Amino acid sequence: MHKLLLVDDDEFSAEIVQHSLRKYDLSITYVNNGVIASKIVQKESFDLIISDVMMPEMDGFTFLEGSMKHIGETPVIILTALDKVNCLDQLNRVTVSSYMVKPITKLNLMTRIAKALSLQELNLLPT
């Protein structure tokens, strides 16, 4: 089972992502801000981090920048309502495996998760 950290202040969006992923062999830890996420990655390791950008208290890029020594080579997928042009500077400061502009589709998300975890997509079929 792969461990995944989901960081998103939009509970509706987070619930959609979690609902889409529940039927797969993934253990999901969900938090709603970067402050909590930064504390969690100091104590636990994850196989994949999915993070929103715009969040109160600490945005996704600040969380990732401040947590790089704990995250290491962990793949990161960014989910955001911002377009790439508005995020280029921040994207260059953190290691991001994939970047997705909301709204996202389940198939696109699962394809990117499979790629980030170096899995064949068939391994993400429901268990």
CSV table of C-alpha atoms in Angstrom, one decimal:
chain,number,residue,atom,x,y,z
A,1,MET,CA,0.0,0.0,0.0
A,2,HIS,CA,1.3,3.4,-0.9
A,3,LYS,CA,1.1,6.3,1.5
A,4,LEU,CA,-0.2,9.6,0.1
A,5,LEU,CA,-0.5,13.0,1.8
A,6,LEU,CA,-3.3,15.3,0.5
A,7,VAL,CA,-3.0,19.0,1.4
A,8,ASP,CA,-6.0,21.1,0.4
A,9,ASP,CA,-8.1,23.7,2.3
A,10,ASP,CA,-11.1,23.2,0.0
A,11,GLU,CA,-12.8,20.3,1.8
A,12,PHE,CA,-15.2,19.7,-1.2
A,13,SER,CA,-12.2,19.3,-3.6
A,14,ALA,CA,-10.4,17.2,-1.1
A,15,GLU,CA,-13.4,14.9,-0.6
A,16,ILE,CA,-13.7,14.4,-4.4
A,17,VAL,CA,-10.0,13.4,-4.6
A,18,GLN,CA,-10.3,11.1,-1.5
A,19,HIS,CA,-13.5,9.6,-2.8
A,20,SER,CA,-11.8,8.9,-6.2
A,21,LEU,CA,-8.8,7.3,-4.5
A,22,ARG,CA,-10.5,5.3,-1.7
A,23,LYS,CA,-11.1,2.3,-3.9
A,24,TYR,CA,-7.5,2.0,-4.8
A,25,ASP,CA,-4.6,0.5,-2.8
A,26,LEU,CA,-3.6,3.9,-1.3
A,27,SER,CA,-3.4,5.1,2.3
A,28,ILE,CA,-4.5,8.7,2.3
A,29,THR,CA,-3.7,11.2,5.0
A,30,TYR,CA,-5.6,14.5,4.5
A,31,VAL,CA,-4.9,17.8,6.1
A,32,ASN,CA,-6.4,21.2,5.2
A,33,ASN,CA,-3.3,23.5,5.5
A,34,GLY,CA,0.4,23.7,4.9
A,35,VAL,CA,1.2,24.3,8.6
A,36,ILE,CA,-0.2,20.9,9.6
A,37,ALA,CA,1.3,19.3,6.5
A,38,SER,CA,4.8,20.6,7.4
A,39,LYS,CA,4.5,19.1,10.9
A,40,ILE,CA,3.3,15.7,9.5
A,41,VAL,CA,6.2,15.3,7.0
A,42,GLN,CA,8.7,15.9,9.8
A,43,LYS,CA,7.3,12.7,11.5
A,44,GLU,CA,6.1,10.5,8.7
A,45,SER,CA,7.3,9.7,5.2
A,46,PHE,CA,5.0,9.4,2.2
A,47,ASP,CA,5.2,7.9,-1.2
A,48,LEU,CA,3.4,10.8,-2.8
A,49,ILE,CA,2.3,14.3,-1.8
A,50,ILE,CA,-0.6,16.1,-3.5
A,51,SER,CA,-0.9,19.7,-2.5
A,52,ASP,CA,-3.1,22.6,-3.4
A,53,VAL,CA,-1.4,26.0,-3.8
A,54,MET,CA,-3.7,28.6,-2.4
A,55,MET,CA,-4.4,27.9,1.3
A,56,PRO,CA,-4.7,30.1,4.4
A,57,GLU,CA,-1.9,30.2,7.0
A,58,MET,CA,0.7,28.6,4.7
A,59,ASP,CA,0.3,28.1,0.9
A,60,GLY,CA,1.4,25.0,-0.9
A,61,PHE,CA,4.6,26.4,-2.2
A,62,THR,CA,5.7,27.7,1.2
A,63,PHE,CA,4.9,24.3,2.7
A,64,LEU,CA,7.0,22.5,0.0
A,65,GLU,CA,9.9,24.9,0.2
A,66,GLY,CA,10.1,24.7,4.0
A,67,SER,CA,9.7,20.9,4.0
A,68,MET,CA,12.2,19.9,1.3
A,69,LYS,CA,14.7,18.4,3.7
A,70,HIS,CA,11.9,16.1,5.0
A,71,ILE,CA,10.3,15.4,1.7
A,72,GLY,CA,13.5,14.7,-0.2
A,73,GLU,CA,12.8,12.9,-3.4
A,74,THR,CA,9.1,12.3,-2.7
A,75,PRO,CA,7.0,13.0,-5.8
A,76,VAL,CA,4.8,16.0,-5.5
A,77,ILE,CA,1.6,16.7,-7.6
A,78,ILE,CA,0.4,20.3,-7.4
A,79,LEU,CA,-3.4,21.0,-7.8
A,80,THR,CA,-4.4,24.6,-8.2
A,81,ALA,CA,-6.9,26.9,-9.8
A,82,LEU,CA,-4.0,29.2,-10.8
A,83,ASP,CA,-2.7,28.8,-14.3
A,84,LYS,CA,1.0,27.8,-14.9
A,85,VAL,CA,2.0,31.3,-16.0
A,86,ASN,CA,1.1,32.6,-12.5
A,87,CYS,CA,3.1,29.8,-10.8
A,88,LEU,CA,6.3,29.6,-12.9
A,89,ASP,CA,8.5,31.3,-10.3
A,90,GLN,CA,7.2,29.1,-7.4
A,91,LEU,CA,7.4,26.0,-9.6
A,92,ASN,CA,11.1,26.6,-10.2
A,93,ARG,CA,11.8,26.8,-6.4
A,94,VAL,CA,10.3,23.4,-5.6
A,95,THR,CA,10.6,19.9,-7.1
A,96,VAL,CA,7.2,19.1,-8.6
A,97,SER,CA,6.5,15.9,-10.5
A,98,SER,CA,3.2,17.1,-12.0
A,99,TYR,CA,1.1,20.2,-12.1
A,100,MET,CA,-2.7,20.1,-12.6
A,101,VAL,CA,-5.1,23.0,-13.0
A,102,LYS,CA,-8.5,22.5,-11.4
A,103,PRO,CA,-11.0,21.2,-12.2
A,104,ILE,CA,-9.3,17.8,-12.5
A,105,THR,CA,-10.6,14.6,-14.0
A,106,LYS,CA,-10.2,11.3,-12.1
A,107,LEU,CA,-8.5,9.6,-15.1
A,108,ASN,CA,-6.0,12.4,-15.4
A,109,LEU,CA,-5.3,12.3,-11.7
A,110,MET,CA,-4.9,8.5,-11.6
A,111,THR,CA,-2.6,8.6,-14.6
A,112,ARG,CA,-0.3,11.2,-12.9
A,113,ILE,CA,-0.4,9.3,-9.6
A,114,ALA,CA,0.6,6.1,-11.4
A,115,LYS,CA,3.5,7.9,-13.2
A,116,ALA,CA,4.7,9.6,-9.9
A,117,LEU,CA,4.7,6.2,-8.1
A,118,SER,CA,6.2,4.4,-11.1
A,119,LEU,CA,3.3,2.1,-11.3
A,120,GLN,CA,1.6,0.6,-14.3
A,121,GLU,CA,-1.9,2.1,-14.4
A,122,LEU,CA,-3.3,-1.4,-14.1
A,123,ASN,CA,-1.9,-1.5,-10.6
A,124,LEU,CA,-4.3,1.3,-9.7
A,125,LEU,CA,-7.4,-0.7,-10.5
A,126,PRO,CA,-9.8,-1.0,-7.6
A,127,THR,CA,-8.9,-3.6,-5.0
